């Protein structure tokens, strides 16, 4: 950052305000004076006409420089300079300094706010007027605090503005994506009509599944809203049961769809790219972890009978064990795959190694084929968990459980949206 | 005819092996799902007898017999408890989640807790 050497020419103050005598002014008067000096980015000649010493300024938030000036009366005002908005100096509206060096000892509030808004604070302290030094120090503190508050408020307003802009553009994007999705959906229907099913799924398995999942989720949300309304309206046992059954069979539908999609593109399902980022964070073998959902439910479902509590606990424990077993199976698969691929490494060139390579690749391909099986078992677990939960609980409790699960997963999805729309510095 | 007889012989062998211990798993050494099922039994405190079909000279025929039993190709892992066929992975998982696997194991004397 440039430092400001004293210059012979002084912009604004040389011809004016020589009547101000810092020793007699209040702190505010000195403040005006010193801000004028620094806004002009040049040294100012004081009343005595002597040039002020150079000031080195940086843009760091709380760099303090002192500016020494020589007063006729022997005063040594120290101008402490705090600048966090050095860049704004160029935009300073205070280039015209004429009002600033009047003889008034009260700082005009507008000017003060203006100065503070631009993030500059110059606090003058006279070293010799000890009788008023305490007042001056208080004023300095207050001034500093006020300035910081305004600065914080300003920054906050800017952040809010940026955030709102982000939200607006995300909303626009969302509408565009929805339209695209609609179009793709229509095209998807057309494709599966014209070609045979397996071809359509194989050709664009990932995309087709994403579309189907979006549709499934929409229907799921609708059903959950219906369930929530029924619970809140204290619907009859039969009505509630039919809605709950509907929700559960709709869950079975997504597992079925996942199975079909996995045949076409198992990696897409396992990657969780069809889910939102926050959900993906918690992904286990291509979906949610049943034991975690059950943990969440234990608190939501009171009151439970002894037997029900035991049942839920056992279910959670069993699903945890099953999950662990499958996880270990997956680890073994990874290990085995790594060994297979590493086994084909070796000195290149000999034909034996080429045959070896092909053999190893074929073996690796076989191993990859079992991924689909693992995914299927994981989805099986999830399905079984939901069914067992329904068996243990009463209809009303099942309803509340399904609502709790939905709300939790919705929050994860909402969190993803917020995260994606967050304002970035 | 020969194949049929061979099949019967393999089925008998399967049955014989299945009866040898409280929990018997017919597995393939490179099969990771078999590994998962074995881990589950370990977790439950059960040590099953594991027969690796690919390491048995008559493994191929046994595999075919097992295919008939579970109604699926590449049947492994196939689990027998107390000499009785229980099934493959999904059956074991479903039983466990339903809280029925442990009682079954206890009944066969594979679990004492």
Short mmCIF file of C-alpha atoms in Angstrom, two decimals, chain A residues 101-341:
data_model
loop_
_atom_site.label_atom_id
_atom_site.label_comp_id
_atom_site.label_asym_id
_atom_site.label_seq_id
_atom_site.Cartn_x
_atom_site.Cartn_y
_atom_site.Cartn_z
CA UNK A 101 -12.57 22.78 8.88
CA UNK A 102 -14.99 25.32 10.13
CA UNK A 103 -14.54 26.64 13.52
CA UNK A 104 -17.41 24.68 14.97
CA UNK A 105 -16.33 22.40 17.69
CA UNK A 106 -19.25 20.05 17.21
CA UNK A 107 -18.89 17.52 14.56
CA UNK A 108 -21.81 17.46 12.24
CA UNK A 109 -23.57 14.14 12.76
CA UNK A 110 -24.08 13.51 9.09
CA UNK A 111 -20.47 14.07 8.42
CA UNK A 112 -19.51 11.88 11.27
CA UNK A 113 -21.77 9.10 10.04
CA UNK A 114 -20.45 9.55 6.56
CA UNK A 115 -16.93 9.31 7.72
CA UNK A 116 -17.67 6.32 9.83
CA UNK A 117 -19.61 4.65 7.07
CA UNK A 118 -16.55 4.73 4.95
CA UNK A 119 -14.79 2.83 7.58
CA UNK A 120 -12.36 5.39 8.63
CA UNK A 121 -11.76 6.48 12.07
CA UNK A 122 -9.28 9.01 13.02
CA UNK A 123 -9.09 9.79 16.59
CA UNK A 124 -7.21 12.72 17.71
CA UNK A 125 -5.75 12.87 21.07
CA UNK A 126 -3.97 15.79 22.47
CA UNK A 127 -1.17 14.81 24.65
CA UNK A 128 -1.08 17.86 26.79
CA UNK A 129 -4.61 18.63 27.83
CA UNK A 130 -4.71 16.11 30.61
CA UNK A 131 -7.72 17.70 32.18
CA UNK A 132 -9.77 16.82 29.16
CA UNK A 133 -7.85 13.72 28.19
CA UNK A 134 -10.22 11.44 30.02
CA UNK A 135 -13.17 12.85 28.08
CA UNK A 136 -11.24 12.51 24.93
CA UNK A 137 -10.41 8.89 25.62
CA UNK A 138 -14.04 8.13 26.31
CA UNK A 139 -15.03 9.84 23.15
CA UNK A 140 -12.39 7.90 21.32
CA UNK A 141 -13.76 4.62 22.64
CA UNK A 142 -17.31 5.55 21.84
CA UNK A 143 -16.38 6.69 18.42
CA UNK A 144 -14.50 3.56 17.73
CA UNK A 145 -17.35 1.42 18.93
CA UNK A 146 -19.90 3.32 16.91
CA UNK A 147 -17.75 3.05 13.86
CA UNK A 148 -17.32 -0.65 14.29
CA UNK A 149 -21.03 -1.12 14.80
CA UNK A 150 -21.85 0.72 11.66
CA UNK A 151 -19.28 -1.21 9.78
CA UNK A 152 -20.66 -4.49 11.04
CA UNK A 153 -24.18 -3.42 10.12
CA UNK A 154 -23.08 -2.44 6.69
CA UNK A 155 -21.30 -5.70 6.12
CA UNK A 156 -24.31 -7.55 7.39
CA UNK A 157 -26.55 -5.73 4.96
CA UNK A 158 -24.20 -6.56 2.11
CA UNK A 159 -24.13 -10.22 3.09
CA UNK A 160 -27.87 -10.35 3.29
CA UNK A 161 -28.17 -8.76 -0.11
CA UNK A 162 -25.75 -11.25 -1.61
CA UNK A 163 -27.58 -14.15 0.03
CA UNK A 164 -30.93 -13.00 -1.27
CA UNK A 165 -29.50 -12.65 -4.73
CA UNK A 166 -28.14 -16.18 -4.52
CA UNK A 167 -31.53 -17.47 -3.41
CA UNK A 168 -33.26 -15.70 -6.26
CA UNK A 169 -30.91 -17.09 -8.85
CA UNK A 170 -31.19 -20.56 -7.32
CA UNK A 171 -34.95 -20.28 -7.51
CA UNK A 172 -34.75 -19.37 -11.16
CA UNK A 173 -32.41 -22.26 -11.76
CA UNK A 174 -34.78 -24.57 -9.93
CA UNK A 175 -37.69 -23.54 -12.13
CA UNK A 176 -35.57 -24.11 -15.21
CA UNK A 177 -34.51 -27.53 -13.99
CA UNK A 178 -38.09 -28.48 -13.23
CA UNK A 179 -39.06 -27.57 -16.74
CA UNK A 180 -36.21 -29.59 -18.14
CA UNK A 181 -37.24 -32.49 -15.97
CA UNK A 182 -40.78 -32.30 -17.27
CA UNK A 183 -39.49 -32.38 -20.80
CA UNK A 184 -37.14 -35.24 -20.06
CA UNK A 185 -39.94 -37.13 -18.40
CA UNK A 186 -42.10 -36.78 -21.47
CA UNK A 187 -39.21 -37.84 -23.63
CA UNK A 188 -38.51 -40.72 -21.31
CA UNK A 189 -42.03 -41.98 -21.70
CA UNK A 190 -41.72 -41.68 -25.42
CA UNK A 191 -38.48 -43.62 -25.48
CA UNK A 192 -39.72 -46.50 -23.40
CA UNK A 193 -42.73 -46.68 -25.66
CA UNK A 194 -40.79 -46.89 -28.86
CA UNK A 195 -38.00 -49.21 -27.83
CA UNK A 196 -38.06 -52.27 -25.64
CA UNK A 197 -37.80 -51.71 -21.93
CA UNK A 198 -34.33 -53.12 -21.39
CA UNK A 199 -32.84 -50.97 -24.10
CA UNK A 200 -34.30 -47.81 -22.67
CA UNK A 201 -33.10 -48.59 -19.20
CA UNK A 202 -29.68 -49.71 -20.40
CA UNK A 203 -29.16 -46.72 -22.66
CA UNK A 204 -29.88 -44.07 -20.13
CA UNK A 205 -30.28 -45.96 -16.87
CA UNK A 206 -28.97 -43.22 -14.65
CA UNK A 207 -31.05 -40.42 -16.14
CA UNK A 208 -34.18 -42.51 -16.32
CA UNK A 209 -33.81 -43.49 -12.69
CA UNK A 210 -33.26 -39.90 -11.59
CA UNK A 211 -36.49 -38.93 -13.30
CA UNK A 212 -38.35 -41.83 -11.75
CA UNK A 213 -36.95 -41.04 -8.34
CA UNK A 214 -38.05 -37.41 -8.62
CA UNK A 215 -41.52 -38.60 -9.50
CA UNK A 216 -41.47 -41.11 -6.64
CA UNK A 217 -40.41 -38.44 -4.17
CA UNK A 218 -43.18 -36.13 -5.28
CA UNK A 219 -45.77 -38.83 -4.73
CA UNK A 220 -44.15 -39.78 -1.42
CA UNK A 221 -44.38 -36.19 -0.16
CA UNK A 222 -48.00 -36.05 -1.18
CA UNK A 223 -48.78 -39.24 0.69
CA UNK A 224 -46.95 -38.03 3.78
CA UNK A 225 -48.93 -34.80 3.75
CA UNK A 226 -52.10 -36.85 3.57
CA UNK A 227 -50.85 -38.93 6.49
CA UNK A 228 -50.00 -35.86 8.52
CA UNK A 229 -53.46 -34.42 7.92
CA UNK A 230 -55.04 -37.69 8.98
CA UNK A 231 -52.96 -37.88 12.15
CA UNK A 232 -53.75 -34.29 13.07
CA UNK A 233 -57.43 -34.82 12.41
CA UNK A 234 -57.43 -37.93 14.62
CA UNK A 235 -58.65 -40.05 11.78
CA UNK A 236 -60.11 -43.46 12.41
CA UNK A 237 -57.94 -46.54 12.81
CA UNK A 238 -59.00 -47.93 9.46
CA UNK A 239 -58.41 -44.72 7.54
CA UNK A 240 -55.03 -44.30 9.15
CA UNK A 241 -54.07 -47.88 8.46
CA UNK A 242 -54.88 -47.63 4.77
CA UNK A 243 -52.77 -44.50 4.42
CA UNK A 244 -49.89 -46.07 6.33
CA UNK A 245 -50.09 -49.17 4.15
CA UNK A 246 -50.03 -46.91 1.13
CA UNK A 247 -46.87 -45.19 2.30
CA UNK A 248 -45.17 -48.52 3.01
CA UNK A 249 -46.04 -50.04 -0.33
CA UNK A 250 -44.84 -46.87 -1.99
CA UNK A 251 -41.50 -47.44 -0.25
CA UNK A 252 -41.44 -50.90 -1.78
CA UNK A 253 -41.87 -49.26 -5.15
CA UNK A 254 -38.62 -47.28 -4.86
CA UNK A 255 -36.72 -50.41 -3.83
CA UNK A 256 -38.10 -52.14 -6.89
CA UNK A 257 -37.08 -49.21 -9.12
CA UNK A 258 -33.62 -49.18 -7.58
CA UNK A 259 -33.25 -52.86 -8.34
CA UNK A 260 -34.08 -52.34 -11.99
CA UNK A 261 -31.79 -49.33 -12.24
CA UNK A 262 -28.97 -51.24 -10.53
CA UNK A 263 -29.01 -53.82 -13.30
CA UNK A 264 -28.34 -51.03 -15.78
CA UNK A 265 -25.98 -48.91 -13.71
CA UNK A 266 -25.13 -50.15 -10.24
CA UNK A 267 -22.48 -47.49 -9.74
CA UNK A 268 -24.96 -44.71 -10.22
CA UNK A 269 -27.17 -46.06 -7.44
CA UNK A 270 -24.22 -46.72 -5.16
CA UNK A 271 -22.83 -43.25 -5.77
CA UNK A 272 -25.96 -41.65 -4.40
CA UNK A 273 -25.80 -38.95 -7.05
CA UNK A 274 -29.55 -39.21 -7.31
CA UNK A 275 -29.79 -37.92 -3.74
CA UNK A 276 -28.98 -34.47 -2.39
CA UNK A 277 -25.47 -33.78 -1.08
CA UNK A 278 -26.30 -33.88 2.61
CA UNK A 279 -28.14 -37.18 2.19
CA UNK A 280 -25.17 -38.50 0.29
CA UNK A 281 -23.03 -37.71 3.29
CA UNK A 282 -24.94 -40.32 5.26
CA UNK A 283 -25.23 -42.78 2.43
CA UNK A 284 -24.72 -46.43 3.21
CA UNK A 285 -24.68 -48.95 0.37
CA UNK A 286 -26.88 -46.84 -1.87
CA UNK A 287 -29.45 -45.67 0.67
CA UNK A 288 -30.29 -44.78 4.22
CA UNK A 289 -29.01 -46.69 7.22
CA UNK A 290 -31.93 -48.43 8.93
CA UNK A 291 -30.29 -48.60 12.33
CA UNK A 292 -29.81 -44.83 12.33
CA UNK A 293 -33.44 -44.18 11.51
CA UNK A 294 -34.51 -46.50 14.31
CA UNK A 295 -32.28 -44.64 16.75
CA UNK A 296 -34.02 -41.45 15.74
CA UNK A 297 -37.42 -43.02 16.27
CA UNK A 298 -36.81 -44.31 19.77
CA UNK A 299 -37.23 -40.81 21.17
CA UNK A 300 -40.08 -39.80 18.89
CA UNK A 301 -42.40 -42.64 19.63
CA UNK A 302 -43.10 -42.41 23.32
CA UNK A 303 -45.09 -43.75 24.96
CA UNK A 304 -44.10 -47.27 24.09
CA UNK A 305 -44.98 -50.39 26.00
CA UNK A 306 -42.16 -52.45 27.50
CA UNK A 307 -42.61 -54.98 24.77
CA UNK A 308 -42.61 -52.40 22.00
CA UNK A 309 -39.52 -50.73 23.38
CA UNK A 310 -37.76 -54.08 23.50
CA UNK A 311 -38.95 -54.84 19.99
CA UNK A 312 -37.65 -51.58 18.59
CA UNK A 313 -34.35 -51.95 20.42
CA UNK A 314 -33.88 -55.49 19.18
CA UNK A 315 -34.78 -54.40 15.66
CA UNK A 316 -32.24 -51.63 15.82
CA UNK A 317 -29.61 -54.01 17.15
CA UNK A 318 -30.32 -56.64 14.51
CA UNK A 319 -30.28 -54.18 11.66
CA UNK A 320 -27.00 -52.82 12.96
CA UNK A 321 -25.52 -56.32 12.96
CA UNK A 322 -26.83 -57.02 9.48
CA UNK A 323 -25.45 -53.71 8.24
CA UNK A 324 -22.07 -54.48 9.74
CA UNK A 325 -22.03 -57.89 8.11
CA UNK A 326 -22.80 -56.40 4.71
CA UNK A 327 -20.22 -53.66 5.23
CA UNK A 328 -17.61 -56.29 5.97
CA UNK A 329 -18.64 -58.16 2.88
CA UNK A 330 -18.12 -54.98 0.87
CA UNK A 331 -14.71 -54.50 2.41
CA UNK A 332 -13.78 -58.04 1.47
CA UNK A 333 -14.94 -57.28 -2.05
CA UNK A 334 -12.78 -54.17 -2.22
CA UNK A 335 -9.82 -56.09 -0.86
CA UNK A 336 -10.33 -58.90 -3.31
CA UNK A 337 -10.70 -56.51 -6.23
CA UNK A 338 -7.53 -54.66 -5.24
CA UNK A 339 -5.61 -57.90 -5.00
CA UNK A 340 -6.89 -59.02 -8.37
CA UNK A 341 -5.90 -55.80 -10.06
#
